[in-house]
Short mmCIF file of C-alpha atoms in Angstrom, two decimals:
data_model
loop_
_atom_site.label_atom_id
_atom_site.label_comp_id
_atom_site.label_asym_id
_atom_site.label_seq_id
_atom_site.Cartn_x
_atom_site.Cartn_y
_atom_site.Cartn_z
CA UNK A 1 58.65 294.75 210.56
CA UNK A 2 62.35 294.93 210.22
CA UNK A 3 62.09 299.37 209.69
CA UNK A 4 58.60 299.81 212.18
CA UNK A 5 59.72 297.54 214.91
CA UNK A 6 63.81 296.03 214.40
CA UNK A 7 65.37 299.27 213.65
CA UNK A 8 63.89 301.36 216.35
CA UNK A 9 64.93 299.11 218.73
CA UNK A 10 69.02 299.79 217.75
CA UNK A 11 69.17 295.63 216.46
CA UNK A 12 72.14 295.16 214.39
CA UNK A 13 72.03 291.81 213.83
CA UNK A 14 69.07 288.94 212.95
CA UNK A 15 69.67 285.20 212.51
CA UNK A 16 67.21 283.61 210.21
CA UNK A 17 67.02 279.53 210.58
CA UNK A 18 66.46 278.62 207.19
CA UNK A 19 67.64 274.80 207.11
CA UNK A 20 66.35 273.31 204.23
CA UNK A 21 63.42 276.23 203.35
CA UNK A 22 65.56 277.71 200.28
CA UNK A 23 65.73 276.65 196.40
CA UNK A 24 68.91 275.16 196.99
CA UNK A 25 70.82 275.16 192.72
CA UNK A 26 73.53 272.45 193.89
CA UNK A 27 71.54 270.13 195.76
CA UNK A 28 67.62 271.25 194.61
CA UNK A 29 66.58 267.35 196.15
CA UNK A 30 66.93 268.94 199.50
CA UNK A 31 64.99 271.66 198.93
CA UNK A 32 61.88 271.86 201.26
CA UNK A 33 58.45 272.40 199.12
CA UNK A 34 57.87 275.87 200.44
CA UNK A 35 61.37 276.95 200.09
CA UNK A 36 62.50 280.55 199.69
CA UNK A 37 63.72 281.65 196.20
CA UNK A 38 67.11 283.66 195.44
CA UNK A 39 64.79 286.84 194.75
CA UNK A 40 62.92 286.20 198.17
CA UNK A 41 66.28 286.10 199.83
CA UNK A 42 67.79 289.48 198.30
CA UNK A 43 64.60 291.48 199.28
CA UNK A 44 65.19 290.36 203.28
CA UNK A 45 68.98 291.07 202.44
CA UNK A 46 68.34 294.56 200.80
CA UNK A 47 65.63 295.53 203.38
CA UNK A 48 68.60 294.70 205.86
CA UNK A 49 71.09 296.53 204.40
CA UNK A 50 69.34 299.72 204.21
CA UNK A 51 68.80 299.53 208.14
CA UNK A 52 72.52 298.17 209.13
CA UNK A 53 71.05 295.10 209.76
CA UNK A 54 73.56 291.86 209.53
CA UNK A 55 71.97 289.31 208.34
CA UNK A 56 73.33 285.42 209.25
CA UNK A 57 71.57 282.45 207.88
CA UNK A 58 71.08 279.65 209.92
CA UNK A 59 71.14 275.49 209.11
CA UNK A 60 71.48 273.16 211.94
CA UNK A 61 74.28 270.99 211.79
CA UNK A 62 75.45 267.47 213.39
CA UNK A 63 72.29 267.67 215.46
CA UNK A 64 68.67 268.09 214.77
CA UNK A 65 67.93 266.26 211.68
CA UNK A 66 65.29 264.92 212.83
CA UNK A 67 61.83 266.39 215.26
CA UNK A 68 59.18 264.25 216.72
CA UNK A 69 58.18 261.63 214.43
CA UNK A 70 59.44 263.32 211.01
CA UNK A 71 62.85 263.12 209.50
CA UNK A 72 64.25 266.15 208.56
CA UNK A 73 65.06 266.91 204.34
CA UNK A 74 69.24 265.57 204.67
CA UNK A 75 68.52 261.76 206.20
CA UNK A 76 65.22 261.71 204.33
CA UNK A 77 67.23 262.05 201.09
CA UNK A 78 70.34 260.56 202.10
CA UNK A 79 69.69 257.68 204.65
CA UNK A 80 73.28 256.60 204.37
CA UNK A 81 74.52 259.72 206.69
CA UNK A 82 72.14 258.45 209.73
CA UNK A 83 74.66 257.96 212.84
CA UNK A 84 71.65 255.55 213.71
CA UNK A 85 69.86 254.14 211.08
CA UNK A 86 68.80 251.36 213.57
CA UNK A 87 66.38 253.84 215.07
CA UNK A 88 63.31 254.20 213.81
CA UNK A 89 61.04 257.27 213.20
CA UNK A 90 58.46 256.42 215.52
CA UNK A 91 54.53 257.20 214.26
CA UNK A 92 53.48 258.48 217.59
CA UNK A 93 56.55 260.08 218.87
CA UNK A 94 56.66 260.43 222.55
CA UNK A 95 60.04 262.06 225.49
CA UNK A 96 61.32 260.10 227.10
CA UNK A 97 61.36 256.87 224.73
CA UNK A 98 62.92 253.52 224.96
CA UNK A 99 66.29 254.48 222.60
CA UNK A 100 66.69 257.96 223.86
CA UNK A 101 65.23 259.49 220.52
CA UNK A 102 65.07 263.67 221.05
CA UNK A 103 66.33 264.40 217.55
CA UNK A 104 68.43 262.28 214.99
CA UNK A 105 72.33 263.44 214.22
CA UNK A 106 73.95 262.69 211.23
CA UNK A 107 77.33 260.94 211.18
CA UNK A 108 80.09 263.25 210.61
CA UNK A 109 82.75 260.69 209.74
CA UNK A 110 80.45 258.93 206.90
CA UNK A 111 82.55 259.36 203.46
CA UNK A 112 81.32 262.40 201.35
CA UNK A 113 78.90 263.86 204.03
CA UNK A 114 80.69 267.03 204.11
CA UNK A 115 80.80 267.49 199.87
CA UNK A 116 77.16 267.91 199.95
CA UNK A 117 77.17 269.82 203.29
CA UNK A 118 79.58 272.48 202.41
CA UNK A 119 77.86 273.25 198.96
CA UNK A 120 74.71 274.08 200.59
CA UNK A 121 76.22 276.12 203.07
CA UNK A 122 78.09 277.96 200.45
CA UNK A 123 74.84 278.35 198.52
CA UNK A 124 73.63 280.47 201.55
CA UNK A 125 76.38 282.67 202.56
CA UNK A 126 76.28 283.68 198.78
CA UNK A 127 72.74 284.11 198.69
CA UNK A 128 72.96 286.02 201.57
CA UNK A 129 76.23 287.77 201.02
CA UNK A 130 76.86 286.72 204.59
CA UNK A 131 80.44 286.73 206.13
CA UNK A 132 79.05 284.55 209.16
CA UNK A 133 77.22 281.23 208.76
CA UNK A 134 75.26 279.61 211.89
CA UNK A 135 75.36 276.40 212.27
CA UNK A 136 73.21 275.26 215.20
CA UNK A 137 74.97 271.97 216.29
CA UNK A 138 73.10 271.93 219.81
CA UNK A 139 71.64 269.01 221.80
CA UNK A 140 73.48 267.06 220.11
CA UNK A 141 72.48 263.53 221.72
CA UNK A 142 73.30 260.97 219.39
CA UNK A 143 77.01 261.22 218.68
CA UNK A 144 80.09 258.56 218.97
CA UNK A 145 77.11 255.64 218.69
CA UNK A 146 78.85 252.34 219.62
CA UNK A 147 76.54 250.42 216.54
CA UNK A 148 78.38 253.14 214.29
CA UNK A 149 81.12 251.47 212.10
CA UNK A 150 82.68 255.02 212.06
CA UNK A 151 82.36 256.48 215.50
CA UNK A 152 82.16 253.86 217.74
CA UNK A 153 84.80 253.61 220.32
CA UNK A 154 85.88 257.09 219.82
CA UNK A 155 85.65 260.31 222.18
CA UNK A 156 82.72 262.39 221.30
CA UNK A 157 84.79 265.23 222.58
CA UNK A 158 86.79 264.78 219.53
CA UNK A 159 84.13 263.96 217.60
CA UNK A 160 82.55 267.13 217.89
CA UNK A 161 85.45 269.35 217.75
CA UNK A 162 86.57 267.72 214.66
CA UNK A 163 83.26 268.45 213.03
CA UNK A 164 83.21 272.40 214.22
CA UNK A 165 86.61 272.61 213.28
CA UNK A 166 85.80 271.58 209.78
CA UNK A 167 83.38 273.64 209.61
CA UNK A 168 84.58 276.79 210.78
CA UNK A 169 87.79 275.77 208.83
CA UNK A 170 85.95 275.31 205.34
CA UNK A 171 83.76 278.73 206.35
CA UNK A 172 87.01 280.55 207.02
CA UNK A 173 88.27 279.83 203.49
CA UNK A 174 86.46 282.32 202.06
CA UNK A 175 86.77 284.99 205.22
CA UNK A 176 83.34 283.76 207.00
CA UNK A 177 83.21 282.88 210.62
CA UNK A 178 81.10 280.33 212.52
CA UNK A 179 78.38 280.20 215.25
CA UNK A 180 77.40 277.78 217.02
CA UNK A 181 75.12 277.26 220.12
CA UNK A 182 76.95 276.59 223.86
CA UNK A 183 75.42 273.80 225.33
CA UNK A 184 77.58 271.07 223.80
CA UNK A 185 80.59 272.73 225.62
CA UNK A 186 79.65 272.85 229.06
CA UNK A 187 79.47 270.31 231.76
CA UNK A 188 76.61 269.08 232.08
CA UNK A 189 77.21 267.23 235.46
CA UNK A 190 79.23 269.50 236.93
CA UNK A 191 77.80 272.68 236.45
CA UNK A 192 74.14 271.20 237.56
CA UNK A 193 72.85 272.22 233.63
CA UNK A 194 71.83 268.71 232.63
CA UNK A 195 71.42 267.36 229.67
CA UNK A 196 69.41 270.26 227.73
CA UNK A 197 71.37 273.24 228.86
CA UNK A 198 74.36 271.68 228.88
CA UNK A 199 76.29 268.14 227.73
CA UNK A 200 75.92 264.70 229.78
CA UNK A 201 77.74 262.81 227.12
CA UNK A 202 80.82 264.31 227.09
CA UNK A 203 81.30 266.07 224.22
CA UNK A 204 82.06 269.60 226.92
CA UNK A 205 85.75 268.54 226.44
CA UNK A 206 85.45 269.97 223.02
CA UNK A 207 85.87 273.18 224.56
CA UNK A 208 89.75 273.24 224.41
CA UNK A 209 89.79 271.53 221.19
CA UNK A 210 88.07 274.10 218.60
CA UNK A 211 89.36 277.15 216.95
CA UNK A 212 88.78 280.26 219.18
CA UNK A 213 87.21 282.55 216.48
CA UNK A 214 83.91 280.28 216.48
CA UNK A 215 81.23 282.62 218.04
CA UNK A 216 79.41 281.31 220.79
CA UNK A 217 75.60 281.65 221.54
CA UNK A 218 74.93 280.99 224.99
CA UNK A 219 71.41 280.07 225.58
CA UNK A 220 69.78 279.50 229.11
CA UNK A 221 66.14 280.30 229.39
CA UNK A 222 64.93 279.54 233.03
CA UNK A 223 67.79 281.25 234.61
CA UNK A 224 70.68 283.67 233.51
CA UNK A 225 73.53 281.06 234.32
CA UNK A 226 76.95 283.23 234.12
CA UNK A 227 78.53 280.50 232.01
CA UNK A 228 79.19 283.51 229.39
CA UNK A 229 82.34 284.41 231.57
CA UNK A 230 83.65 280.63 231.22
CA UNK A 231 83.42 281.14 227.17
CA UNK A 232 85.20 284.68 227.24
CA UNK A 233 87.83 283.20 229.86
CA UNK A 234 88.57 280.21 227.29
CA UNK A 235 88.90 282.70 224.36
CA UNK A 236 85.56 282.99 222.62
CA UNK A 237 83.36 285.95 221.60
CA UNK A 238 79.82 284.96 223.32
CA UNK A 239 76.50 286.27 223.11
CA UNK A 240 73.82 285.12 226.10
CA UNK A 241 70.50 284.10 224.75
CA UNK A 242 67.13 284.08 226.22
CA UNK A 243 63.66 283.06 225.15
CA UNK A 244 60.69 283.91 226.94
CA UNK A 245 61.35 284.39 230.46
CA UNK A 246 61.94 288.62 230.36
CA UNK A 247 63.16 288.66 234.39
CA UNK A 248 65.63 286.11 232.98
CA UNK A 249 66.64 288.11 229.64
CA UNK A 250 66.87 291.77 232.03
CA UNK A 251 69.44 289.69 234.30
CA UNK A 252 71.52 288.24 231.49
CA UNK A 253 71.56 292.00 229.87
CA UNK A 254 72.59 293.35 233.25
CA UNK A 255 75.43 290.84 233.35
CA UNK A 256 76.40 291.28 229.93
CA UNK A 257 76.90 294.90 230.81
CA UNK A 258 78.64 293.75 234.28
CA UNK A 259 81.02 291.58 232.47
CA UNK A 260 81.91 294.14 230.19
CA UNK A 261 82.56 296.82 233.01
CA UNK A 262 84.35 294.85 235.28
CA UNK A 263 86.53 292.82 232.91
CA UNK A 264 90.31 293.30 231.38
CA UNK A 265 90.81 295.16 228.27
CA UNK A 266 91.91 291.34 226.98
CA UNK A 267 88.30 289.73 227.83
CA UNK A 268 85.47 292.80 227.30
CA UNK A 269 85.23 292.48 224.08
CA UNK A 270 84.66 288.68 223.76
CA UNK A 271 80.85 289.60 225.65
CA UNK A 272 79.44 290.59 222.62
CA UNK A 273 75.64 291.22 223.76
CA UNK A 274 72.12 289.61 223.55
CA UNK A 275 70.56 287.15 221.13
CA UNK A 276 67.02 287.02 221.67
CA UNK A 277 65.59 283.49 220.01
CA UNK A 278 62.04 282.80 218.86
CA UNK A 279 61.37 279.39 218.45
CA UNK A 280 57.98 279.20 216.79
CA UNK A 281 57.06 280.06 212.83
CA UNK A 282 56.85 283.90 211.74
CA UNK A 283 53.07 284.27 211.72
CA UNK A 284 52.72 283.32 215.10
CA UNK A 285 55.47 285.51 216.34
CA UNK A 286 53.29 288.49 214.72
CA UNK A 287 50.66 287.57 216.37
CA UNK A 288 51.62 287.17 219.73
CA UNK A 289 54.14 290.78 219.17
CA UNK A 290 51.24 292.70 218.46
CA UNK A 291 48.66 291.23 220.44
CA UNK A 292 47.45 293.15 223.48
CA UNK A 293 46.70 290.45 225.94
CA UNK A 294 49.05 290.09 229.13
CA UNK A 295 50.42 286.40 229.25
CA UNK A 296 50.08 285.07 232.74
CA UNK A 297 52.97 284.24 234.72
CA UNK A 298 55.96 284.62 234.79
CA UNK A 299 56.69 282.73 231.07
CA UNK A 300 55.35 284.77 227.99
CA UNK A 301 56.08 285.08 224.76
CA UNK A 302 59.47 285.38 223.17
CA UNK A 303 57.65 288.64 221.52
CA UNK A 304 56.98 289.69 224.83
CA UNK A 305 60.07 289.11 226.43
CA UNK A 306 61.84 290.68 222.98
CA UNK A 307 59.76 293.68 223.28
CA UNK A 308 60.56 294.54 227.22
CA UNK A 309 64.25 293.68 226.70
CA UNK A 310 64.40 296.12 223.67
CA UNK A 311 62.14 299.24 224.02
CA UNK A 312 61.68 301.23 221.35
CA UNK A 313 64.18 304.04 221.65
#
């Protein structure tokens, strides 16, 4: 895949979300039962390599340790680092729900969290020989929980900045640089985004309080929302990220191109291009990319709407 269909369509960079999939050495308790090896990981990095391909692994952070009714591999393991341990997994999980339950968070102030965190994301970037690290840290809902001995009372703004910051700061120790989804760092309210696309719970002020190397991935998949210009004009390299809408993706790589154009010297290089995201598992991404039924609609595929917003050249 990555020489017939990723390198004939000019990509130079892939994300791969591993979480907790790999045979992690320091931590092997958190490794998932299908994980990837070392070896697996050097053939996608090799195969890579030989294309100009960067590779970036991927572990969601902060948010996301949790989906539907299952507990993800860190709080199943290590209850202690729930920010709400007074929530319960739920057997039939349904949205909305009675305690605002999308996806569990762990606490980022809880003593030792970030000794164990750290040494699996430096068991990645190695693996990977990666000088970027992603660490997801979007819709991030449960954060600054008044029940929380450590974070109650305090400003989720802060609260999330301090936990990028240590991240990015730890990453940068050894010359890496983070990403991180948008969403946490725009106004929810304001803007008209909601609570998906965009923060309700004010952690947007974080914005002003984080290092400005952190790379930011801009997702909206419904409509190209220009926030991408807000990022650059703070200081941040961004990236605008659809999904499965392709009139949506061909606007947001029209504006990335606008922005570029009609921008200072100082700000056109923070719009660093398009991340097109696939959230499904591999085998059904394969299917649907070389299947040759039209979806209906406007909505398809994220293959479909990767394959119209990069032809093969």
């Amino acid at each position: 895949f990555l020489h017939n269909e990723l390198a004939p369509r000019k990509i130079n960079t892939l994300i791969l979300r591993v979480d907790y999939d790999y045979r992690f050495q320091s931590h092997p308790e958190l490794s998932d039962s299908d994980a990837l090896s070392k070896a697996d990981v050097k053939k996608m990095v090799q195969a890579c390599r030989s294309l100009d391909i960067r590779l970036i692994p991927e572990m969601d952070l902060l948010g996301h340790q949790s989906w539907a009714g299952h507990t993800g591999k860190l709080l199943s393991v290590y209850p202690r680092f729930d920010e709400t341990p007074w929530v319960k997994m739920p057997k039939h999980y349904k949205w909305p729900n009675a305690q605002d339950l999308y996806c569990k968070s762990y606490c980022p102030l809880y003593p030792g969290i970030h000794k164990v965190i750290f040494a699996l994301i430096d068991e990645l970037c190695d693996a990977f020989e990666s000088n970027a690290f992603h660490a997801g840290m979007d819709e991030v809902f449960y954060i600054g929980e008044d029940k929380c001995p450590r974070c109650g009372g305090r400003d989720p703004a802060a609260l999330f900045a301090g936990e990028v910051s240590r991240i990015r700061n730890h990453l940068a120790e050894k010359g890496r640089r983070l990403w991180i989804w948008g969403d946490r760092l725009l106004d929810g309210k304001t803007t008209g985004l909601g609570m998906w696309e965009a923060s309700m719970n004010n952690t947007y002020r974080a914005i002003d309080m984080i290092p400005k190397d952190v790379v930011i991935c801009d997702w909206h998949y419904e409509r190209a929302d220009q926030t991408a210009v807000y990022f650059a004009m703070k200081g941040f390299d961004v990236v605008s990220c659809p999904f499965r809408n392709p009139r949506t993706a061909a606007w947001q790589m029209e504006d990335m191109h606008k922005f570029r154009q009609r921008s200072t010297s100082e700000m056109r290089d923070r719009f660093r291009g398009i991340v097109e995201t696939s959230w499904s598992d591999w085998e059904s991404f394969l299917r649907d990319f070389y299947s040759h039924q039209k979806s209906a609609g406007e909505k398809t595929t994220a293959a479909d709407c990767f394959k119209q917003l990069f032809p093969k050249t």
